[in-house]
PDB file of C-alpha atoms and ligand atoms in Angstrom:
ATOM      1  CA  MET J   1      35.261 151.758 210.953  1.00 94.00           C
ATOM      2  CA  ALA J   2      32.545 149.141 210.829  1.00 97.00           C
ATOM      3  CA  ILE J   3      31.188 149.818 214.319  1.00 98.00           C
ATOM      4  CA  ILE J   4      31.858 152.730 216.650  1.00 98.00           C
ATOM      5  CA  ALA J   5      30.310 152.568 220.108  1.00 98.00           C
ATOM      6  CA  GLU J   6      30.800 155.629 222.301  1.00 98.00           C
ATOM      7  CA  ASN J   7      29.760 155.602 225.946  1.00 98.00           C
ATOM      8  CA  ILE J   8      26.717 153.422 225.475  1.00 98.00           C
ATOM      9  CA  THR J   9      24.614 153.120 228.591  1.00 98.00           C
ATOM     10  CA  LYS J  10      21.394 151.139 228.763  1.00 98.00           C
ATOM     11  CA  ILE J  11      19.134 151.239 231.767  1.00 98.00           C
ATOM     12  CA  TYR J  12      16.172 148.898 232.222  1.00 97.00           C
ATOM     13  CA  GLY J  13      14.006 150.260 235.013  1.00 95.00           C
ATOM     14  CA  SER J  14      16.427 150.511 237.885  1.00 94.00           C
ATOM     15  CA  GLN J  15      19.045 148.215 236.350  1.00 95.00           C
ATOM     16  CA  LYS J  16      22.054 149.356 234.389  1.00 97.00           C
ATOM     17  CA  ALA J  17      22.631 146.678 231.750  1.00 98.00           C
ATOM     18  CA  LEU J  18      25.395 148.627 229.972  1.00 98.00           C
ATOM     19  CA  ASP J  19      27.593 151.231 231.600  1.00 98.00           C
ATOM     20  CA  ASN J  20      29.553 153.601 229.332  1.00 98.00           C
ATOM     21  CA  VAL J  21      30.578 150.970 226.811  1.00 98.00           C
ATOM     22  CA  SER J  22      32.963 152.204 224.102  1.00 98.00           C
ATOM     23  CA  PHE J  23      34.898 150.379 221.394  1.00 98.00           C
ATOM     24  CA  HIS J  24      35.802 150.585 217.722  1.00 98.00           C
ATOM     25  CA  ILE J  25      35.642 147.665 215.327  1.00 97.00           C
ATOM     26  CA  ARG J  26      37.525 147.938 212.071  1.00 96.00           C
ATOM     27  CA  LYS J  27      36.321 146.602 208.767  1.00 95.00           C
ATOM     28  CA  GLY J  28      37.159 142.914 208.388  1.00 93.00           C
ATOM     29  CA  GLU J  29      37.842 142.180 212.056  1.00 94.00           C
ATOM     30  CA  ILE J  30      36.380 139.164 213.876  1.00 95.00           C
ATOM     31  CA  VAL J  31      35.746 140.287 217.420  1.00 97.00           C
ATOM     32  CA  GLY J  32      34.339 138.292 220.321  1.00 96.00           C
ATOM     33  CA  ILE J  33      32.206 139.844 223.031  1.00 97.00           C
ATOM     34  CA  LEU J  34      32.849 137.650 226.005  1.00 95.00           C
ATOM     35  CA  GLY J  35      31.032 137.849 229.296  1.00 94.00           C
ATOM     36  CA  PRO J  36      29.129 135.774 231.833  1.00 93.00           C
ATOM     37  CA  ASN J  37      25.341 135.459 231.632  1.00 93.00           C
ATOM     38  CA  GLY J  38      23.682 138.776 232.329  1.00 95.00           C
ATOM     39  CA  ALA J  39      26.801 140.784 231.400  1.00 96.00           C
ATOM     40  CA  GLY J  40      24.902 142.797 228.780  1.00 98.00           C
ATOM     41  CA  LYS J  41      26.056 141.072 225.579  1.00 97.00           C
ATOM     42  CA  SER J  42      22.601 140.643 224.039  1.00 98.00           C
ATOM     43  CA  THR J  43      21.568 144.147 225.010  1.00 98.00           C
ATOM     44  CA  LEU J  44      24.655 145.536 223.280  1.00 98.00           C
ATOM     45  CA  MET J  45      23.931 143.522 220.139  1.00 98.00           C
ATOM     46  CA  LYS J  46      20.305 144.647 220.061  1.00 98.00           C
ATOM     47  CA  ILE J  47      21.463 148.264 220.186  1.00 98.00           C
ATOM     48  CA  ILE J  48      23.994 147.740 217.385  1.00 98.00           C
ATOM     49  CA  THR J  49      21.361 146.042 215.214  1.00 98.00           C
ATOM     50  CA  CYS J  50      18.744 148.744 215.966  1.00 98.00           C
ATOM     51  CA  TYR J  51      16.330 146.480 217.851  1.00 97.00           C
ATOM     52  CA  LYS J  52      16.699 148.448 221.087  1.00 98.00           C
ATOM     53  CA  ARG J  53      17.637 152.055 221.768  1.00 98.00           C
ATOM     54  CA  GLN J  54      20.385 152.977 224.170  1.00 98.00           C
ATOM     55  CA  THR J  55      19.578 155.218 227.130  1.00 98.00           C
ATOM     56  CA  SER J  56      22.598 157.404 226.339  1.00 98.00           C
ATOM     57  CA  GLY J  57      25.753 157.372 224.250  1.00 98.00           C
ATOM     58  CA  SER J  58      26.040 156.814 220.521  1.00 98.00           C
ATOM     59  CA  CYS J  59      26.649 154.028 218.083  1.00 98.00           C
ATOM     60  CA  THR J  60      27.321 153.987 214.355  1.00 98.00           C
ATOM     61  CA  VAL J  61      27.447 151.018 212.011  1.00 98.00           C
ATOM     62  CA  CYS J  62      29.115 151.517 208.612  1.00 97.00           C
ATOM     63  CA  GLY J  63      28.959 155.230 209.325  1.00 98.00           C
ATOM     64  CA  TYR J  64      25.204 155.292 210.024  1.00 98.00           C
ATOM     65  CA  ASP J  65      23.728 156.244 213.369  1.00 98.00           C
ATOM     66  CA  VAL J  66      21.596 153.557 215.059  1.00 98.00           C
ATOM     67  CA  LEU J  67      19.000 156.076 216.172  1.00 98.00           C
ATOM     68  CA  GLU J  68      18.736 157.945 212.882  1.00 98.00           C
ATOM     69  CA  ASP J  69      19.482 155.518 210.067  1.00 97.00           C
ATOM     70  CA  ALA J  70      18.154 152.147 211.208  1.00 97.00           C
ATOM     71  CA  LEU J  71      17.018 151.193 207.709  1.00 96.00           C
ATOM     72  CA  GLU J  72      20.445 151.834 206.162  1.00 97.00           C
ATOM     73  CA  ILE J  73      22.032 149.782 208.929  1.00 97.00           C
ATOM     74  CA  LYS J  74      19.609 146.882 208.539  1.00 95.00           C
ATOM     75  CA  LYS J  75      20.507 146.701 204.850  1.00 94.00           C
ATOM     76  CA  ARG J  76      24.163 146.261 205.772  1.00 96.00           C
ATOM     77  CA  ILE J  77      23.981 144.113 208.869  1.00 97.00           C
ATOM     78  CA  GLY J  78      23.213 140.425 209.326  1.00 96.00           C
ATOM     79  CA  TYR J  79      21.956 139.422 212.753  1.00 97.00           C
ATOM     80  CA  LEU J  80      21.615 136.051 214.394  1.00 96.00           C
ATOM     81  CA  PRO J  81      19.638 136.816 217.542  1.00 96.00           C
ATOM     82  CA  GLU J  82      20.039 134.901 220.766  1.00 93.00           C
ATOM     83  CA  ASN J  83      18.016 131.660 220.662  1.00 87.00           C
ATOM     84  CA  ASN J  84      17.756 131.939 216.874  1.00 91.00           C
ATOM     85  CA  PRO J  85      14.040 132.583 216.487  1.00 89.00           C
ATOM     86  CA  LEU J  86      12.677 130.834 213.383  1.00 94.00           C
ATOM     87  CA  TYR J  87       9.245 129.663 212.267  1.00 95.00           C
ATOM     88  CA  PRO J  88       9.190 125.905 212.995  1.00 96.00           C
ATOM     89  CA  ASP J  89       6.354 125.216 210.547  1.00 97.00           C
ATOM     90  CA  MET J  90       8.161 126.744 207.578  1.00 97.00           C
ATOM     91  CA  TYR J  91      10.320 124.637 205.305  1.00 97.00           C
ATOM     92  CA  VAL J  92      14.024 125.510 205.167  1.00 97.00           C
ATOM     93  CA  ARG J  93      13.969 126.646 201.556  1.00 97.00           C
ATOM     94  CA  GLU J  94      10.668 128.449 201.999  1.00 96.00           C
ATOM     95  CA  HIS J  95      12.055 130.333 205.005  1.00 97.00           C
ATOM     96  CA  LEU J  96      15.169 131.441 203.132  1.00 97.00           C
ATOM     97  CA  GLU J  97      13.132 132.541 200.110  1.00 97.00           C
ATOM     98  CA  TRP J  98      10.859 134.521 202.372  1.00 96.00           C
ATOM     99  CA  VAL J  99      13.829 136.291 203.986  1.00 96.00           C
ATOM    100  CA  ALA J 100      15.318 136.972 200.533  1.00 97.00           C
ATOM    101  CA  LYS J 101      12.023 138.601 199.514  1.00 96.00           C
ATOM    102  CA  ILE J 102      12.034 140.816 202.594  1.00 94.00           C
ATOM    103  CA  TYR J 103      15.432 142.126 201.461  1.00 94.00           C
ATOM    104  CA  HIS J 104      14.098 142.593 197.883  1.00 94.00           C
ATOM    105  CA  LEU J 105      16.939 140.488 196.513  1.00 95.00           C
ATOM    106  CA  ASP J 106      17.195 139.787 192.800  1.00 93.00           C
ATOM    107  CA  GLN J 107      17.496 136.207 191.618  1.00 94.00           C
ATOM    108  CA  ILE J 108      16.066 134.783 194.800  1.00 96.00           C
ATOM    109  CA  LYS J 109      16.302 131.134 193.769  1.00 96.00           C
ATOM    110  CA  LYS J 110      19.973 131.473 192.854  1.00 96.00           C
ATOM    111  CA  ARG J 111      20.837 133.226 196.085  1.00 96.00           C
ATOM    112  CA  VAL J 112      18.934 130.676 198.182  1.00 97.00           C
ATOM    113  CA  ASP J 113      20.751 127.858 196.347  1.00 96.00           C
ATOM    114  CA  GLU J 114      24.057 129.553 197.184  1.00 93.00           C
ATOM    115  CA  MET J 115      23.151 129.926 200.845  1.00 93.00           C
ATOM    116  CA  ILE J 116      22.063 126.288 201.084  1.00 95.00           C
ATOM    117  CA  GLU J 117      25.398 125.299 199.572  1.00 92.00           C
ATOM    118  CA  ILE J 118      27.496 127.567 201.813  1.00 90.00           C
ATOM    119  CA  THR J 119      25.762 126.506 205.011  1.00 91.00           C
ATOM    120  CA  GLY J 120      25.600 122.812 204.112  1.00 91.00           C
ATOM    121  CA  LEU J 121      21.820 122.577 204.209  1.00 94.00           C
ATOM    122  CA  GLY J 122      21.486 120.564 200.984  1.00 95.00           C
ATOM    123  CA  ASN J 123      19.999 117.456 202.561  1.00 95.00           C
ATOM    124  CA  GLU J 124      17.729 119.400 204.887  1.00 95.00           C
ATOM    125  CA  GLN J 125      16.319 122.013 202.534  1.00 94.00           C
ATOM    126  CA  HIS J 126      12.944 120.307 202.110  1.00 95.00           C
ATOM    127  CA  LYS J 127      12.436 119.658 205.823  1.00 97.00           C
ATOM    128  CA  LYS J 128      10.423 121.776 208.191  1.00 97.00           C
ATOM    129  CA  ILE J 129      12.587 123.904 210.489  1.00 97.00           C
ATOM    130  CA  GLY J 130      10.918 122.298 213.505  1.00 97.00           C
ATOM    131  CA  GLU J 131      12.233 118.928 212.348  1.00 96.00           C
ATOM    132  CA  LEU J 132      15.890 119.985 212.243  1.00 96.00           C
ATOM    133  CA  SER J 133      18.564 119.279 214.834  1.00 92.00           C
ATOM    134  CA  LYS J 134      19.905 122.262 216.735  1.00 90.00           C
ATOM    135  CA  GLY J 135      23.064 122.438 214.585  1.00 91.00           C
ATOM    136  CA  TYR J 136      21.060 122.597 211.380  1.00 93.00           C
ATOM    137  CA  ARG J 137      18.698 125.185 212.838  1.00 94.00           C
ATOM    138  CA  GLN J 138      21.793 127.289 213.585  1.00 92.00           C
ATOM    139  CA  ARG J 139      22.812 126.934 209.958  1.00 93.00           C
ATOM    140  CA  VAL J 140      19.415 128.205 208.863  1.00 95.00           C
ATOM    141  CA  GLY J 141      19.828 131.160 211.229  1.00 95.00           C
ATOM    142  CA  LEU J 142      23.270 131.875 209.781  1.00 93.00           C
ATOM    143  CA  ALA J 143      21.937 131.566 206.229  1.00 94.00           C
ATOM    144  CA  ASN J 144      19.211 134.095 207.114  1.00 95.00           C
ATOM    145  CA  ALA J 145      21.798 136.449 208.547  1.00 95.00           C
ATOM    146  CA  LEU J 146      24.029 136.175 205.467  1.00 93.00           C
ATOM    147  CA  ILE J 147      21.588 136.068 202.597  1.00 95.00           C
ATOM    148  CA  HIS J 148      21.793 139.774 201.709  1.00 95.00           C
ATOM    149  CA  GLU J 149      25.627 139.758 201.820  1.00 93.00           C
ATOM    150  CA  PRO J 150      25.922 142.065 204.812  1.00 96.00           C
ATOM    151  CA  ASP J 151      29.078 144.043 205.515  1.00 96.00           C
ATOM    152  CA  VAL J 152      28.730 143.401 209.239  1.00 97.00           C
ATOM    153  CA  LEU J 153      27.599 140.204 210.952  1.00 97.00           C
ATOM    154  CA  VAL J 154      26.335 140.220 214.515  1.00 98.00           C
ATOM    155  CA  LEU J 155      25.986 136.747 216.004  1.00 97.00           C
ATOM    156  CA  ASP J 156      24.567 136.357 219.493  1.00 96.00           C
ATOM    157  CA  GLU J 157      25.885 133.117 221.004  1.00 94.00           C
ATOM    158  CA  PRO J 158      25.957 131.369 217.630  1.00 93.00           C
ATOM    159  CA  THR J 159      27.259 128.078 219.013  1.00 89.00           C
ATOM    160  CA  SER J 160      25.285 127.736 222.225  1.00 84.00           C
ATOM    161  CA  GLY J 161      23.844 124.286 222.732  1.00 81.00           C
ATOM    162  CA  LEU J 162      25.717 122.584 219.901  1.00 85.00           C
ATOM    163  CA  ASP J 163      27.408 119.206 220.264  1.00 85.00           C
ATOM    164  CA  PRO J 164      31.190 118.996 219.676  1.00 87.00           C
ATOM    165  CA  ASN J 165      30.928 118.067 215.984  1.00 85.00           C
ATOM    166  CA  GLN J 166      28.361 120.726 215.244  1.00 84.00           C
ATOM    167  CA  LEU J 167      30.577 123.175 217.108  1.00 87.00           C
ATOM    168  CA  ILE J 168      33.499 122.511 214.806  1.00 88.00           C
ATOM    169  CA  ASP J 169      31.325 122.908 211.689  1.00 86.00           C
ATOM    170  CA  ILE J 170      29.694 126.135 212.810  1.00 87.00           C
ATOM    171  CA  ARG J 171      32.983 127.644 213.985  1.00 90.00           C
ATOM    172  CA  LYS J 172      34.483 126.903 210.601  1.00 90.00           C
ATOM    173  CA  LEU J 173      31.504 128.472 208.879  1.00 87.00           C
ATOM    174  CA  ILE J 174      31.836 131.615 210.979  1.00 90.00           C
ATOM    175  CA  SER J 175      35.579 131.834 210.376  1.00 90.00           C
ATOM    176  CA  ASP J 176      34.914 131.540 206.637  1.00 88.00           C
ATOM    177  CA  MET J 177      32.362 134.331 206.865  1.00 85.00           C
ATOM    178  CA  GLY J 178      34.986 136.456 208.533  1.00 86.00           C
ATOM    179  CA  GLN J 179      36.976 136.398 205.292  1.00 88.00           C
ATOM    180  CA  LYS J 180      34.382 138.672 203.707  1.00 88.00           C
ATOM    181  CA  SER J 181      32.569 140.517 206.480  1.00 93.00           C
ATOM    182  CA  THR J 182      33.224 142.170 209.784  1.00 96.00           C
ATOM    183  CA  VAL J 183      32.011 139.790 212.490  1.00 97.00           C
ATOM    184  CA  LEU J 184      30.978 140.547 216.046  1.00 97.00           C
ATOM    185  CA  LEU J 185      29.985 137.460 218.006  1.00 97.00           C
ATOM    186  CA  SER J 186      29.082 136.933 221.624  1.00 96.00           C
ATOM    187  CA  THR J 187      29.790 133.969 223.821  1.00 92.00           C
ATOM    188  CA  HIS J 188      30.301 133.083 227.440  1.00 86.00           C
ATOM    189  CA  ILE J 189      32.827 130.416 226.465  1.00 85.00           C
ATOM    190  CA  MET J 190      36.489 131.324 226.425  1.00 83.00           C
ATOM    191  CA  GLN J 191      37.641 128.656 223.951  1.00 83.00           C
ATOM    192  CA  GLU J 192      35.141 129.980 221.508  1.00 86.00           C
ATOM    193  CA  VAL J 193      36.961 133.266 221.292  1.00 89.00           C
ATOM    194  CA  GLU J 194      40.325 131.580 221.040  1.00 87.00           C
ATOM    195  CA  ALA J 195      39.025 129.450 218.176  1.00 88.00           C
ATOM    196  CA  MET J 196      37.505 132.207 216.074  1.00 90.00           C
ATOM    197  CA  CYS J 197      38.412 135.745 217.051  1.00 93.00           C
ATOM    198  CA  GLN J 198      41.360 138.047 216.547  1.00 89.00           C
ATOM    199  CA  ARG J 199      40.294 140.278 219.372  1.00 95.00           C
ATOM    200  CA  VAL J 200      38.173 140.007 222.472  1.00 96.00           C
ATOM    201  CA  ILE J 201      36.089 142.521 224.386  1.00 97.00           C
ATOM    202  CA  ILE J 202      35.369 141.200 227.865  1.00 96.00           C
ATOM    203  CA  ILE J 203      32.346 142.640 229.632  1.00 97.00           C
ATOM    204  CA  SER J 204      31.016 142.057 233.101  1.00 96.00           C
ATOM    205  CA  HIS J 205      28.010 143.759 234.688  1.00 96.00           C
ATOM    206  CA  GLY J 206      27.760 146.034 231.669  1.00 97.00           C
ATOM    207  CA  ILE J 207      31.329 147.312 231.979  1.00 97.00           C
ATOM    208  CA  VAL J 208      34.166 146.713 229.513  1.00 97.00           C
ATOM    209  CA  LYS J 209      36.920 144.954 231.461  1.00 96.00           C
ATOM    210  CA  ALA J 210      39.315 144.335 228.591  1.00 96.00           C
ATOM    211  CA  ASP J 211      39.577 145.002 224.871  1.00 97.00           C
ATOM    212  CA  ASP J 212      42.623 143.406 223.305  1.00 95.00           C
ATOM    213  CA  THR J 213      44.046 140.552 221.287  1.00 93.00           C
ATOM    214  CA  ILE J 214      44.270 137.237 223.084  1.00 89.00           C
ATOM    215  CA  ALA J 215      48.065 137.310 222.803  1.00 88.00           C
ATOM    216  CA  ASN J 216      48.254 140.756 224.398  1.00 90.00           C
ATOM    217  CA  LEU J 217      45.919 139.788 227.215  1.00 88.00           C
ATOM    218  CA  GLN J 218      48.004 136.741 227.992  1.00 84.00           C
ATOM    219  CA  LYS J 219      51.166 138.787 227.890  1.00 85.00           C
ATOM    220  CA  ARG J 220      49.705 141.463 230.137  1.00 83.00           C
ATOM    221  CA  PHE J 221      48.678 138.937 232.762  1.00 79.00           C
ATOM    222  CA  THR J 222      51.927 137.061 232.501  1.00 76.00           C
ATOM    223  CA  ASP J 223      53.849 140.276 233.120  1.00 70.00           C
ATOM    224  CA  LYS J 224      51.579 141.193 235.992  1.00 69.00           C
ATOM    225  CA  GLU J 225      51.321 137.814 237.677  1.00 64.00           C
ATOM    226  CA  GLY J 226      54.816 136.594 236.879  1.00 63.00           C
ATOM    227  CA  GLY J 227      55.601 132.904 236.505  1.00 57.00           C
ATOM    228  CA  ASN J 228      54.107 130.882 233.679  1.00 65.00           C
ATOM    229  CA  GLY J 229      51.252 133.216 233.037  1.00 69.00           C
ATOM    230  CA  MET J 230      47.568 132.446 233.141  1.00 78.00           C
ATOM    231  CA  SER J 231      45.294 130.522 230.836  1.00 80.00           C
ATOM    232  CA  MET J 232      42.641 132.551 229.052  1.00 80.00           C
ATOM    233  CA  GLU J 233      40.065 130.891 231.283  1.00 83.00           C
ATOM    234  CA  GLN J 234      41.829 132.099 234.399  1.00 85.00           C
ATOM    235  CA  ILE J 235      42.136 135.599 232.943  1.00 86.00           C
ATOM    236  CA  PHE J 236      38.443 135.611 232.090  1.00 87.00           C
ATOM    237  CA  HIS J 237      37.538 134.443 235.590  1.00 88.00           C
ATOM    238  CA  LYS J 238      39.701 137.108 237.175  1.00 88.00           C
ATOM    239  CA  LEU J 239      38.378 139.917 235.006  1.00 88.00           C
ATOM    240  CA  THR J 240      34.731 139.019 235.466  1.00 90.00           C
ATOM    241  CA  THR J 241      34.672 138.226 239.160  1.00 89.00           C
ATOM    242  CA  GLU J 242      36.955 140.838 240.664  1.00 79.00           C
ATOM    243  CA  PRO J 243      35.590 144.344 241.086  1.00 72.00           C
TER     244      PRO J 243
HETATM  245  P1  ADP B 301      23.771 138.644 228.361  1.00 77.79           P
HETATM  246  O1  ADP B 301      23.311 138.556 226.947  1.00 77.79           O
HETATM  247  O2  ADP B 301      25.201 139.003 228.520  1.00 77.79           O
HETATM  248  O3  ADP B 301      23.422 137.406 229.135  1.00 77.79           O
HETATM  249  P2  ADP B 301      21.652 140.613 228.611  1.00 77.79           P
HETATM  250  O4  ADP B 301      21.980 141.747 227.741  1.00 77.79           O
HETATM  251  O5  ADP B 301      20.622 139.657 228.120  1.00 77.79           O
HETATM  252  O6  ADP B 301      22.979 139.852 229.050  1.00 77.79           O
HETATM  253  O7  ADP B 301      21.137 141.175 230.001  1.00 77.79           O
HETATM  254  C1  ADP B 301      21.869 142.125 230.751  1.00 77.79           C
HETATM  255  C2  ADP B 301      21.064 142.482 231.983  1.00 77.79           C
HETATM  256  O8  ADP B 301      19.908 143.234 231.606  1.00 77.79           O
HETATM  257  C3  ADP B 301      20.531 141.260 232.733  1.00 77.79           C
HETATM  258  O9  ADP B 301      20.618 141.503 234.099  1.00 77.79           O
HETATM  259  C4  ADP B 301      19.105 141.147 232.284  1.00 77.79           C
HETATM  260  O10 ADP B 301      18.289 140.563 233.254  1.00 77.79           O
HETATM  261  C5  ADP B 301      18.719 142.584 232.043  1.00 77.79           C
HETATM  262  N1  ADP B 301      17.720 142.709 230.960  1.00 77.79           N
HETATM  263  C6  ADP B 301      17.857 142.295 229.691  1.00 77.79           C
HETATM  264  N2  ADP B 301      16.755 142.594 228.966  1.00 77.79           N
HETATM  265  C7  ADP B 301      15.904 143.199 229.810  1.00 77.79           C
HETATM  266  C8  ADP B 301      14.600 143.752 229.659  1.00 77.79           C
HETATM  267  N3  ADP B 301      13.965 143.761 228.503  1.00 77.79           N
HETATM  268  N4  ADP B 301      14.038 144.312 230.758  1.00 77.79           N
HETATM  269  C9  ADP B 301      14.678 144.332 231.938  1.00 77.79           C
HETATM  270  N5  ADP B 301      15.914 143.838 232.144  1.00 77.79           N
HETATM  271  C10 ADP B 301      16.519 143.281 231.099  1.00 77.79           C
HETATM  272 MG1   MG B 302      22.563 137.042 225.889  1.00 77.79          MG
END
């Protein structure tokens, strides 16, 4: 298993952001965490990537415990945080080389060249990050997340704020990445999951409402509701608004 979450609960002050969240993600799967704003998606991803500690429950990534083996996990995980924080005054190539150094990679120049190629940053590599369009900044964030060839990729709303063309490019890039790594991505957009993921975990108010393939979810709701069945958007709405 790439990720095993068992009964993860996270409490901020008096608020429960995650409530007994459990799921297993197999090696090589592309799974979407889908939920409305405030559902707990980012909190869950921060726990998996060892940036926040859960209040209770356990989580392992590639067999390592998030509370005990954070360093081993960080070696094996690539993370694109929400809002893709980057240094706007750094140049694209400089930023990637700096990240490669943090991971103590060999042959830094070669690896950075590869990442620039894979993420299509060739024409932008000598620009400052602050000068890039949102789509290209996302590519830099993805290149950062991928540079050390992680086994598991965690992408927090990787396509938020992109225009339709950028969306297509970034989705393709993520699907390609899924050929080699396990990918967990979050989104609040249904079509996103349909476009990229084999499986979807729907969360609302910190609770897992569904964990299934899109085909199974559609089938389940068709059986239950009768008639022509429901669109994924309708299913999402139902699952995240009804108690
Ligand atoms: P999502 O990513 O699905 O939008 P988040 O994980 O960011 O959801 O947030 C889940 C809930 O936890 C929200 O109600 C949010 O306000 C709250 N929350 C997130 N981070 C903190 C924090 N550091 N302190 C207090 N509350 C937080
Ligand atoms: Mg979020």
